[in-house]
Amino acid sequence: MQIGSVTKQFTAAAILRLAERGALTLDDRIETLVPEFDPRGRTITLRNLLNHTSGIARDWYPPDVPADPTLPVTREHVLKNLNERPFLFATGKGFSYSNAGYMLLGYAIESITGGSFADFIHGEFAVPLGLLDTGVCGTHNLPLPAGYAVFTTSNGPTPMAAWHRSWLWSSGSLCSTAFDLARWSHFLASGVVMLPASYETMKTPVPPATPYGFGLVVQKILGRPAVWHDGAIYGFVTYLVYFAGEDVAVAVNMNTFPTPAGVDLQGIALAVAKAALNTQ
């Protein structure tokens, strides 16, 4: 199923892996890696993009999405539109969740590696880790699944055409399974994906107001230290949580979004977690 913004964990991990290799630093300015992006005199680093402190708009496209999102868009088109969007605040002076910022990170990965973001995820994570049901939807023999939406209680599920991966790319274009996502959480925390010091950086929140690190929300859940992220795109919604002390991960995927009234994906995940953790 499509996992939406849980993709951001993979993008952040890719940046940290390249940093470990010396291919970049977290304090590199984004326009040095993506020269088509115009920072308009600002200093916007990879770190700012990873923790959503860049001030860049949430999305590169207008809120009403006038074009057909099932059709492909080019990197040039995305960046042209993003360069025309106003900034939300001075870089480093606030927090605002930005899909567009994570799109830039994917383009930076492509500039450094000379390959596509999809190929990097496949070659660096999916194949070596045995996550063969994980990758950019519609690439490497993975399907581009279409889900459903429930807009009103009187109507049944409405089929939703899948957005083309280029619209979300490194911010939300991955597909996976609950099994793969649970294993991914373990691999992240156990030093398989990156060095322990890099993972500590990944799960260090932005002070003082937000619990967001790099693609991870860091909070106590059920009284235990945990990291989590959710993802939603028309047709699909995902929730992934990992309890470090017990090495317990719970992933829930659903092929309907917006969801029917009363459906609480986080609630489902935490009910499973309570059982796994033997918590009353």
PDB file of C-alpha atoms in Angstrom:
ATOM      1  CA  MET A   1       0.000   0.000   0.000  1.00  0.00           C
ATOM      2  CA  GLN A   2       1.035   3.624  -0.355  1.00  0.00           C
ATOM      3  CA  ILE A   3       2.542   4.947   2.897  1.00  0.00           C
ATOM      4  CA  GLY A   4       2.495   8.703   2.243  1.00  0.00           C
ATOM      5  CA  SER A   5       4.696  10.719   4.556  1.00  0.00           C
ATOM      6  CA  VAL A   6       6.241   7.708   6.287  1.00  0.00           C
ATOM      7  CA  THR A   7       8.436   8.035   3.181  1.00  0.00           C
ATOM      8  CA  LYS A   8      10.193  10.869   5.017  1.00  0.00           C
ATOM      9  CA  GLN A   9      11.958   8.386   7.319  1.00  0.00           C
ATOM     10  CA  PHE A  10      13.584   6.792   4.285  1.00  0.00           C
ATOM     11  CA  THR A  11      14.570  10.158   2.803  1.00  0.00           C
ATOM     12  CA  ALA A  12      16.107  11.302   6.091  1.00  0.00           C
ATOM     13  CA  ALA A  13      17.968   8.000   6.423  1.00  0.00           C
ATOM     14  CA  ALA A  14      19.306   8.399   2.883  1.00  0.00           C
ATOM     15  CA  ILE A  15      20.662  11.874   3.684  1.00  0.00           C
ATOM     16  CA  LEU A  16      22.298  10.615   6.889  1.00  0.00           C
ATOM     17  CA  ARG A  17      23.850   7.659   5.074  1.00  0.00           C
ATOM     18  CA  LEU A  18      25.357  10.023   2.485  1.00  0.00           C
ATOM     19  CA  ALA A  19      26.628  12.219   5.328  1.00  0.00           C
ATOM     20  CA  GLU A  20      28.363   9.202   6.871  1.00  0.00           C
ATOM     21  CA  ARG A  21      30.130   8.653   3.552  1.00  0.00           C
ATOM     22  CA  GLY A  22      31.291  12.261   3.390  1.00  0.00           C
ATOM     23  CA  ALA A  23      29.203  13.016   0.311  1.00  0.00           C
ATOM     24  CA  LEU A  24      27.484  15.902   2.127  1.00  0.00           C
ATOM     25  CA  THR A  25      27.078  17.589   5.502  1.00  0.00           C
ATOM     26  CA  LEU A  26      23.828  18.451   7.210  1.00  0.00           C
ATOM     27  CA  ASP A  27      24.819  22.111   7.123  1.00  0.00           C
ATOM     28  CA  ASP A  28      25.280  22.237   3.352  1.00  0.00           C
ATOM     29  CA  ARG A  29      23.122  24.876   1.705  1.00  0.00           C
ATOM     30  CA  ILE A  30      20.436  23.315  -0.441  1.00  0.00           C
ATOM     31  CA  GLU A  31      21.144  25.444  -3.526  1.00  0.00           C
ATOM     32  CA  THR A  32      24.677  23.989  -3.729  1.00  0.00           C
ATOM     33  CA  LEU A  33      23.075  20.599  -4.363  1.00  0.00           C
ATOM     34  CA  VAL A  34      19.894  21.741  -6.113  1.00  0.00           C
ATOM     35  CA  PRO A  35      20.997  24.857  -8.018  1.00  0.00           C
ATOM     36  CA  GLU A  36      17.563  25.287  -9.637  1.00  0.00           C
ATOM     37  CA  PHE A  37      16.146  26.216  -6.232  1.00  0.00           C
ATOM     38  CA  ASP A  38      16.208  29.922  -5.416  1.00  0.00           C
ATOM     39  CA  PRO A  39      16.617  30.575  -1.669  1.00  0.00           C
ATOM     40  CA  ARG A  40      16.139  34.290  -2.298  1.00  0.00           C
ATOM     41  CA  GLY A  41      19.055  35.303  -0.108  1.00  0.00           C
ATOM     42  CA  ARG A  42      18.302  32.880   2.709  1.00  0.00           C
ATOM     43  CA  THR A  43      20.628  30.274   4.168  1.00  0.00           C
ATOM     44  CA  ILE A  44      18.607  27.064   4.021  1.00  0.00           C
ATOM     45  CA  THR A  45      20.535  23.944   4.988  1.00  0.00           C
ATOM     46  CA  LEU A  46      19.750  20.262   4.669  1.00  0.00           C
ATOM     47  CA  ARG A  47      19.217  20.269   8.427  1.00  0.00           C
ATOM     48  CA  ASN A  48      16.523  22.956   8.074  1.00  0.00           C
ATOM     49  CA  LEU A  49      14.745  20.826   5.494  1.00  0.00           C
ATOM     50  CA  LEU A  50      15.000  17.644   7.552  1.00  0.00           C
ATOM     51  CA  ASN A  51      13.461  19.192  10.672  1.00  0.00           C
ATOM     52  CA  HIS A  52      10.975  21.506   8.931  1.00  0.00           C
ATOM     53  CA  THR A  53      12.544  24.774  10.082  1.00  0.00           C
ATOM     54  CA  SER A  54      13.265  26.104   6.566  1.00  0.00           C
ATOM     55  CA  GLY A  55      10.183  28.299   6.257  1.00  0.00           C
ATOM     56  CA  ILE A  56       9.389  26.721   2.871  1.00  0.00           C
ATOM     57  CA  ALA A  57       5.709  26.283   2.021  1.00  0.00           C
ATOM     58  CA  ARG A  58       4.020  22.989   2.839  1.00  0.00           C
ATOM     59  CA  ASP A  59       3.634  21.997  -0.824  1.00  0.00           C
ATOM     60  CA  TRP A  60       5.054  23.097  -4.161  1.00  0.00           C
ATOM     61  CA  TYR A  61       1.612  23.146  -5.824  1.00  0.00           C
ATOM     62  CA  PRO A  62      -1.375  25.395  -5.062  1.00  0.00           C
ATOM     63  CA  PRO A  63      -3.804  24.091  -2.429  1.00  0.00           C
ATOM     64  CA  ASP A  64      -6.541  23.496  -5.010  1.00  0.00           C
ATOM     65  CA  VAL A  65      -4.235  21.349  -7.223  1.00  0.00           C
ATOM     66  CA  PRO A  66      -5.658  22.605 -10.560  1.00  0.00           C
ATOM     67  CA  ALA A  67      -3.591  20.192 -12.673  1.00  0.00           C
ATOM     68  CA  ASP A  68      -4.152  16.440 -12.917  1.00  0.00           C
ATOM     69  CA  PRO A  69      -2.025  14.800 -10.178  1.00  0.00           C
ATOM     70  CA  THR A  70      -2.219  11.413 -11.899  1.00  0.00           C
ATOM     71  CA  LEU A  71       0.048  12.759 -14.659  1.00  0.00           C
ATOM     72  CA  PRO A  72       3.832  13.108 -14.235  1.00  0.00           C
ATOM     73  CA  VAL A  73       5.534  16.406 -13.460  1.00  0.00           C
ATOM     74  CA  THR A  74       9.178  17.259 -14.002  1.00  0.00           C
ATOM     75  CA  ARG A  75      11.757  18.387 -11.472  1.00  0.00           C
ATOM     76  CA  GLU A  76      11.962  21.662 -13.393  1.00  0.00           C
ATOM     77  CA  HIS A  77       8.199  22.217 -13.101  1.00  0.00           C
ATOM     78  CA  VAL A  78       8.222  21.470  -9.375  1.00  0.00           C
ATOM     79  CA  LEU A  79      11.089  23.847  -8.670  1.00  0.00           C
ATOM     80  CA  LYS A  80       9.666  26.628 -10.838  1.00  0.00           C
ATOM     81  CA  ASN A  81       6.439  26.491  -8.859  1.00  0.00           C
ATOM     82  CA  LEU A  82       8.221  26.244  -5.512  1.00  0.00           C
ATOM     83  CA  ASN A  83      10.397  29.251  -6.335  1.00  0.00           C
ATOM     84  CA  GLU A  84       7.201  31.271  -6.786  1.00  0.00           C
ATOM     85  CA  ARG A  85       5.740  30.296  -3.407  1.00  0.00           C
ATOM     86  CA  PRO A  86       6.270  32.744  -0.508  1.00  0.00           C
ATOM     87  CA  PHE A  87       8.220  31.667   2.557  1.00  0.00           C
ATOM     88  CA  LEU A  88       6.266  31.228   5.783  1.00  0.00           C
ATOM     89  CA  PHE A  89       8.832  32.582   8.255  1.00  0.00           C
ATOM     90  CA  ALA A  90      12.508  33.367   8.645  1.00  0.00           C
ATOM     91  CA  THR A  91      14.603  30.226   8.275  1.00  0.00           C
ATOM     92  CA  GLY A  92      15.352  28.646  11.638  1.00  0.00           C
ATOM     93  CA  LYS A  93      12.804  30.822  13.445  1.00  0.00           C
ATOM     94  CA  GLY A  94       9.820  28.493  13.371  1.00  0.00           C
ATOM     95  CA  PHE A  95       8.503  25.053  12.535  1.00  0.00           C
ATOM     96  CA  SER A  96       6.134  24.232   9.683  1.00  0.00           C
ATOM     97  CA  TYR A  97       5.729  20.768   8.183  1.00  0.00           C
ATOM     98  CA  SER A  98       6.876  20.892   4.556  1.00  0.00           C
ATOM     99  CA  ASN A  99       6.436  18.219   1.916  1.00  0.00           C
ATOM    100  CA  ALA A 100       8.161  20.553  -0.533  1.00  0.00           C
ATOM    101  CA  GLY A 101      11.226  20.662   1.701  1.00  0.00           C
ATOM    102  CA  TYR A 102      11.506  16.888   1.567  1.00  0.00           C
ATOM    103  CA  MET A 103      11.120  17.013  -2.217  1.00  0.00           C
ATOM    104  CA  LEU A 104      14.272  19.149  -2.261  1.00  0.00           C
ATOM    105  CA  LEU A 105      16.093  16.545  -0.185  1.00  0.00           C
ATOM    106  CA  GLY A 106      15.260  13.910  -2.778  1.00  0.00           C
ATOM    107  CA  TYR A 107      16.561  16.114  -5.557  1.00  0.00           C
ATOM    108  CA  ALA A 108      19.758  16.635  -3.526  1.00  0.00           C
ATOM    109  CA  ILE A 109      20.182  12.859  -3.260  1.00  0.00           C
ATOM    110  CA  GLU A 110      19.834  12.617  -7.042  1.00  0.00           C
ATOM    111  CA  SER A 111      22.356  15.413  -7.640  1.00  0.00           C
ATOM    112  CA  ILE A 112      24.933  13.676  -5.430  1.00  0.00           C
ATOM    113  CA  THR A 113      24.436  10.104  -6.625  1.00  0.00           C
ATOM    114  CA  GLY A 114      23.711  10.728 -10.287  1.00  0.00           C
ATOM    115  CA  GLY A 115      20.764   8.331 -10.067  1.00  0.00           C
ATOM    116  CA  SER A 116      17.107   8.579  -9.170  1.00  0.00           C
ATOM    117  CA  PHE A 117      15.694   8.696  -5.655  1.00  0.00           C
ATOM    118  CA  ALA A 118      13.767   5.511  -6.458  1.00  0.00           C
ATOM    119  CA  ASP A 119      16.977   3.699  -7.436  1.00  0.00           C
ATOM    120  CA  PHE A 120      18.728   4.854  -4.252  1.00  0.00           C
ATOM    121  CA  ILE A 121      15.939   3.528  -2.017  1.00  0.00           C
ATOM    122  CA  HIS A 122      15.893   0.254  -3.931  1.00  0.00           C
ATOM    123  CA  GLY A 123      19.644  -0.284  -4.032  1.00  0.00           C
ATOM    124  CA  GLU A 124      20.605   1.060  -0.613  1.00  0.00           C
ATOM    125  CA  PHE A 125      17.679  -0.075   1.537  1.00  0.00           C
ATOM    126  CA  ALA A 126      15.159  -2.411  -0.098  1.00  0.00           C
ATOM    127  CA  VAL A 127      17.528  -5.018  -1.552  1.00  0.00           C
ATOM    128  CA  PRO A 128      20.241  -5.139   1.152  1.00  0.00           C
ATOM    129  CA  LEU A 129      17.696  -5.180   3.989  1.00  0.00           C
ATOM    130  CA  GLY A 130      15.334  -7.637   2.327  1.00  0.00           C
ATOM    131  CA  LEU A 131      12.514  -5.077   2.210  1.00  0.00           C
ATOM    132  CA  LEU A 132      11.450  -6.243  -1.212  1.00  0.00           C
ATOM    133  CA  ASP A 133       7.888  -4.918  -0.891  1.00  0.00           C
ATOM    134  CA  THR A 134       9.188  -1.417  -0.198  1.00  0.00           C
ATOM    135  CA  GLY A 135      10.123   1.300  -2.662  1.00  0.00           C
ATOM    136  CA  VAL A 136       8.784   4.118  -4.778  1.00  0.00           C
ATOM    137  CA  CYS A 137       5.347   3.066  -6.021  1.00  0.00           C
ATOM    138  CA  GLY A 138       5.346   2.007  -9.654  1.00  0.00           C
ATOM    139  CA  THR A 139       9.105   1.335  -9.840  1.00  0.00           C
ATOM    140  CA  HIS A 140      11.226  -1.814  -9.507  1.00  0.00           C
ATOM    141  CA  ASN A 141       8.260  -4.130 -10.086  1.00  0.00           C
ATOM    142  CA  LEU A 142       6.221  -2.500  -7.308  1.00  0.00           C
ATOM    143  CA  PRO A 143       2.610  -1.619  -8.146  1.00  0.00           C
ATOM    144  CA  LEU A 144       1.084   1.840  -8.143  1.00  0.00           C
ATOM    145  CA  PRO A 145      -1.947   0.922  -6.019  1.00  0.00           C
ATOM    146  CA  ALA A 146      -5.169   2.915  -6.020  1.00  0.00           C
ATOM    147  CA  GLY A 147      -7.243   3.079  -2.853  1.00  0.00           C
ATOM    148  CA  TYR A 148     -10.587   4.443  -1.718  1.00  0.00           C
ATOM    149  CA  ALA A 149     -12.050   7.427   0.099  1.00  0.00           C
ATOM    150  CA  VAL A 150     -15.145   7.869   2.259  1.00  0.00           C
ATOM    151  CA  PHE A 151     -16.314  11.477   1.973  1.00  0.00           C
ATOM    152  CA  THR A 152     -19.804  11.151   3.484  1.00  0.00           C
ATOM    153  CA  THR A 153     -21.550   8.639   5.704  1.00  0.00           C
ATOM    154  CA  SER A 154     -24.321   8.190   3.114  1.00  0.00           C
ATOM    155  CA  ASN A 155     -22.003   7.105   0.307  1.00  0.00           C
ATOM    156  CA  GLY A 156     -19.837   4.022   0.168  1.00  0.00           C
ATOM    157  CA  PRO A 157     -16.118   4.002  -0.568  1.00  0.00           C
ATOM    158  CA  THR A 158     -15.156   6.014  -3.629  1.00  0.00           C
ATOM    159  CA  PRO A 159     -12.278   4.683  -5.780  1.00  0.00           C
ATOM    160  CA  MET A 160      -9.373   7.132  -5.803  1.00  0.00           C
ATOM    161  CA  ALA A 161      -6.965   7.268  -8.738  1.00  0.00           C
ATOM    162  CA  ALA A 162      -3.339   7.073  -7.619  1.00  0.00           C
ATOM    163  CA  TRP A 163      -1.286  10.247  -7.794  1.00  0.00           C
ATOM    164  CA  HIS A 164       1.778  10.020  -9.996  1.00  0.00           C
ATOM    165  CA  ARG A 165       4.874   9.446  -7.864  1.00  0.00           C
ATOM    166  CA  SER A 166       6.586  12.588  -9.224  1.00  0.00           C
ATOM    167  CA  TRP A 167       4.094  14.804  -7.386  1.00  0.00           C
ATOM    168  CA  LEU A 168       5.280  13.605  -3.982  1.00  0.00           C
ATOM    169  CA  TRP A 169       8.577  11.878  -4.751  1.00  0.00           C
ATOM    170  CA  SER A 170      10.853  11.880  -1.693  1.00  0.00           C
ATOM    171  CA  SER A 171       8.161  13.390   0.542  1.00  0.00           C
ATOM    172  CA  GLY A 172       5.517  10.704   0.106  1.00  0.00           C
ATOM    173  CA  SER A 173       5.803   8.344  -2.887  1.00  0.00           C
ATOM    174  CA  LEU A 174       6.785   5.052  -1.251  1.00  0.00           C
ATOM    175  CA  CYS A 175       4.781   1.848  -1.046  1.00  0.00           C
ATOM    176  CA  SER A 176       5.337  -0.795   1.613  1.00  0.00           C
ATOM    177  CA  THR A 177       3.688  -3.379   3.858  1.00  0.00           C
ATOM    178  CA  ALA A 178       3.125  -3.414   7.612  1.00  0.00           C
ATOM    179  CA  PHE A 179       5.667  -6.254   7.854  1.00  0.00           C
ATOM    180  CA  ASP A 180       8.385  -4.318   6.019  1.00  0.00           C
ATOM    181  CA  LEU A 181       7.719  -1.131   7.988  1.00  0.00           C
ATOM    182  CA  ALA A 182       8.004  -2.908  11.332  1.00  0.00           C
ATOM    183  CA  ARG A 183      11.330  -4.429  10.256  1.00  0.00           C
ATOM    184  CA  TRP A 184      12.490  -1.029   8.974  1.00  0.00           C
ATOM    185  CA  SER A 185      11.927   0.499  12.427  1.00  0.00           C
ATOM    186  CA  HIS A 186      14.066  -2.216  13.997  1.00  0.00           C
ATOM    187  CA  PHE A 187      16.821  -1.784  11.403  1.00  0.00           C
ATOM    188  CA  LEU A 188      16.893   1.974  11.980  1.00  0.00           C
ATOM    189  CA  ALA A 189      17.284   1.611  15.743  1.00  0.00           C
ATOM    190  CA  SER A 190      19.745  -1.277  15.750  1.00  0.00           C
ATOM    191  CA  GLY A 191      22.539   0.227  13.654  1.00  0.00           C
ATOM    192  CA  VAL A 192      21.758  -1.664  10.457  1.00  0.00           C
ATOM    193  CA  VAL A 193      20.680   1.355   8.397  1.00  0.00           C
ATOM    194  CA  MET A 194      23.052   3.923   9.895  1.00  0.00           C
ATOM    195  CA  LEU A 195      25.547   4.405  12.702  1.00  0.00           C
ATOM    196  CA  PRO A 196      24.053   4.772  16.196  1.00  0.00           C
ATOM    197  CA  ALA A 197      25.274   8.378  16.372  1.00  0.00           C
ATOM    198  CA  SER A 198      23.418   9.173  13.147  1.00  0.00           C
ATOM    199  CA  TYR A 199      20.232   7.639  14.502  1.00  0.00           C
ATOM    200  CA  GLU A 200      20.569   9.746  17.645  1.00  0.00           C
ATOM    201  CA  THR A 201      20.753  12.795  15.405  1.00  0.00           C
ATOM    202  CA  MET A 202      17.709  11.580  13.475  1.00  0.00           C
ATOM    203  CA  LYS A 203      15.606  11.319  16.620  1.00  0.00           C
ATOM    204  CA  THR A 204      16.729  14.558  18.249  1.00  0.00           C
ATOM    205  CA  PRO A 205      13.746  16.969  18.277  1.00  0.00           C
ATOM    206  CA  VAL A 206      13.868  20.601  17.310  1.00  0.00           C
ATOM    207  CA  PRO A 207      13.900  22.694  20.510  1.00  0.00           C
ATOM    208  CA  PRO A 208      11.973  23.995  22.219  1.00  0.00           C
ATOM    209  CA  ALA A 209       8.427  23.601  20.898  1.00  0.00           C
ATOM    210  CA  THR A 210       8.267  20.594  18.588  1.00  0.00           C
ATOM    211  CA  PRO A 211       8.913  16.872  19.067  1.00  0.00           C
ATOM    212  CA  TYR A 212      10.051  16.404  15.438  1.00  0.00           C
ATOM    213  CA  GLY A 213      13.522  15.161  14.552  1.00  0.00           C
ATOM    214  CA  PHE A 214      14.386  14.001  11.017  1.00  0.00           C
ATOM    215  CA  GLY A 215      11.365  12.108   9.702  1.00  0.00           C
ATOM    216  CA  LEU A 216      10.504  10.987  13.230  1.00  0.00           C
ATOM    217  CA  VAL A 217       8.193  12.362  15.902  1.00  0.00           C
ATOM    218  CA  VAL A 218       9.760  11.709  19.308  1.00  0.00           C
ATOM    219  CA  GLN A 219       7.314  11.371  22.204  1.00  0.00           C
ATOM    220  CA  LYS A 220       6.338   9.241  25.145  1.00  0.00           C
ATOM    221  CA  ILE A 221       3.508   6.909  24.166  1.00  0.00           C
ATOM    222  CA  LEU A 222       1.858   4.536  26.631  1.00  0.00           C
ATOM    223  CA  GLY A 223       4.343   5.897  29.159  1.00  0.00           C
ATOM    224  CA  ARG A 224       7.333   4.718  27.111  1.00  0.00           C
ATOM    225  CA  PRO A 225       9.867   6.488  24.877  1.00  0.00           C
ATOM    226  CA  ALA A 226       8.754   6.074  21.285  1.00  0.00           C
ATOM    227  CA  VAL A 227       9.179   7.432  17.773  1.00  0.00           C
ATOM    228  CA  TRP A 228       6.392   7.527  15.213  1.00  0.00           C
ATOM    229  CA  HIS A 229       5.169   8.988  11.970  1.00  0.00           C
ATOM    230  CA  ASP A 230       1.989   8.777   9.994  1.00  0.00           C
ATOM    231  CA  GLY A 231       1.266   9.201   6.330  1.00  0.00           C
ATOM    232  CA  ALA A 232      -1.871  10.037   4.396  1.00  0.00           C
ATOM    233  CA  ILE A 233      -2.547  10.416   0.703  1.00  0.00           C
ATOM    234  CA  TYR A 234      -5.888  10.152  -1.052  1.00  0.00           C
ATOM    235  CA  GLY A 235      -6.717   6.453  -0.892  1.00  0.00           C
ATOM    236  CA  PHE A 236      -4.285   5.394   1.838  1.00  0.00           C
ATOM    237  CA  VAL A 237      -3.259   6.113   5.424  1.00  0.00           C
ATOM    238  CA  THR A 238      -0.426   4.616   7.514  1.00  0.00           C
ATOM    239  CA  TYR A 239       0.711   4.807  11.129  1.00  0.00           C
ATOM    240  CA  LEU A 240       4.104   3.487  12.300  1.00  0.00           C
ATOM    241  CA  VAL A 241       5.346   3.539  15.901  1.00  0.00           C
ATOM    242  CA  TYR A 242       8.477   2.082  17.500  1.00  0.00           C
ATOM    243  CA  PHE A 243       9.160   1.545  21.207  1.00  0.00           C
ATOM    244  CA  ALA A 244      12.930   1.529  21.632  1.00  0.00           C
ATOM    245  CA  GLY A 245      13.075   0.064  25.128  1.00  0.00           C
ATOM    246  CA  GLU A 246      11.194  -3.057  24.119  1.00  0.00           C
ATOM    247  CA  ASP A 247      12.198  -3.169  20.421  1.00  0.00           C
ATOM    248  CA  VAL A 248       8.506  -3.310  19.507  1.00  0.00           C
ATOM    249  CA  ALA A 249       7.222  -1.802  16.272  1.00  0.00           C
ATOM    250  CA  VAL A 250       3.606  -1.592  15.156  1.00  0.00           C
ATOM    251  CA  ALA A 251       2.568  -0.599  11.638  1.00  0.00           C
ATOM    252  CA  VAL A 252      -0.997  -0.211  10.407  1.00  0.00           C
ATOM    253  CA  ASN A 253      -1.849   0.412   6.747  1.00  0.00           C
ATOM    254  CA  MET A 254      -5.298   1.133   5.370  1.00  0.00           C
ATOM    255  CA  ASN A 255      -6.364   1.524   1.749  1.00  0.00           C
ATOM    256  CA  THR A 256      -9.004   4.167   2.512  1.00  0.00           C
ATOM    257  CA  PHE A 257      -8.452   7.892   3.102  1.00  0.00           C
ATOM    258  CA  PRO A 258     -10.384   9.926   4.040  1.00  0.00           C
ATOM    259  CA  THR A 259     -11.409   7.133   6.383  1.00  0.00           C
ATOM    260  CA  PRO A 260     -14.924   6.193   7.486  1.00  0.00           C
ATOM    261  CA  ALA A 261     -16.263   7.997  10.547  1.00  0.00           C
ATOM    262  CA  GLY A 262     -14.997   6.473  13.763  1.00  0.00           C
ATOM    263  CA  VAL A 263     -11.928   4.811  12.255  1.00  0.00           C
ATOM    264  CA  ASP A 264      -8.851   5.709  14.310  1.00  0.00           C
ATOM    265  CA  LEU A 265      -5.689   4.246  12.796  1.00  0.00           C
ATOM    266  CA  GLN A 266      -3.503   5.447  15.674  1.00  0.00           C
ATOM    267  CA  GLY A 267      -5.974   3.926  18.114  1.00  0.00           C
ATOM    268  CA  ILE A 268      -5.731   0.575  16.322  1.00  0.00           C
ATOM    269  CA  ALA A 269      -1.923   0.707  16.432  1.00  0.00           C
ATOM    270  CA  LEU A 270      -1.830   1.579  20.123  1.00  0.00           C
ATOM    271  CA  ALA A 271      -4.302  -1.181  20.974  1.00  0.00           C
ATOM    272  CA  VAL A 272      -1.952  -3.646  19.303  1.00  0.00           C
ATOM    273  CA  ALA A 273       1.012  -2.044  21.085  1.00  0.00           C
ATOM    274  CA  LYS A 274      -0.702  -2.413  24.460  1.00  0.00           C
ATOM    275  CA  ALA A 275      -1.135  -6.113  23.834  1.00  0.00           C
ATOM    276  CA  ALA A 276       2.462  -6.524  22.639  1.00  0.00           C
ATOM    277  CA  LEU A 277       3.819  -4.565  25.610  1.00  0.00           C
ATOM    278  CA  ASN A 278       1.430  -6.227  28.064  1.00  0.00           C
ATOM    279  CA  THR A 279       0.188  -2.781  29.114  1.00  0.00           C
ATOM    280  CA  GLN A 280      -3.150  -2.317  30.824  1.00  0.00           C
TER     281      GLN A 280
END
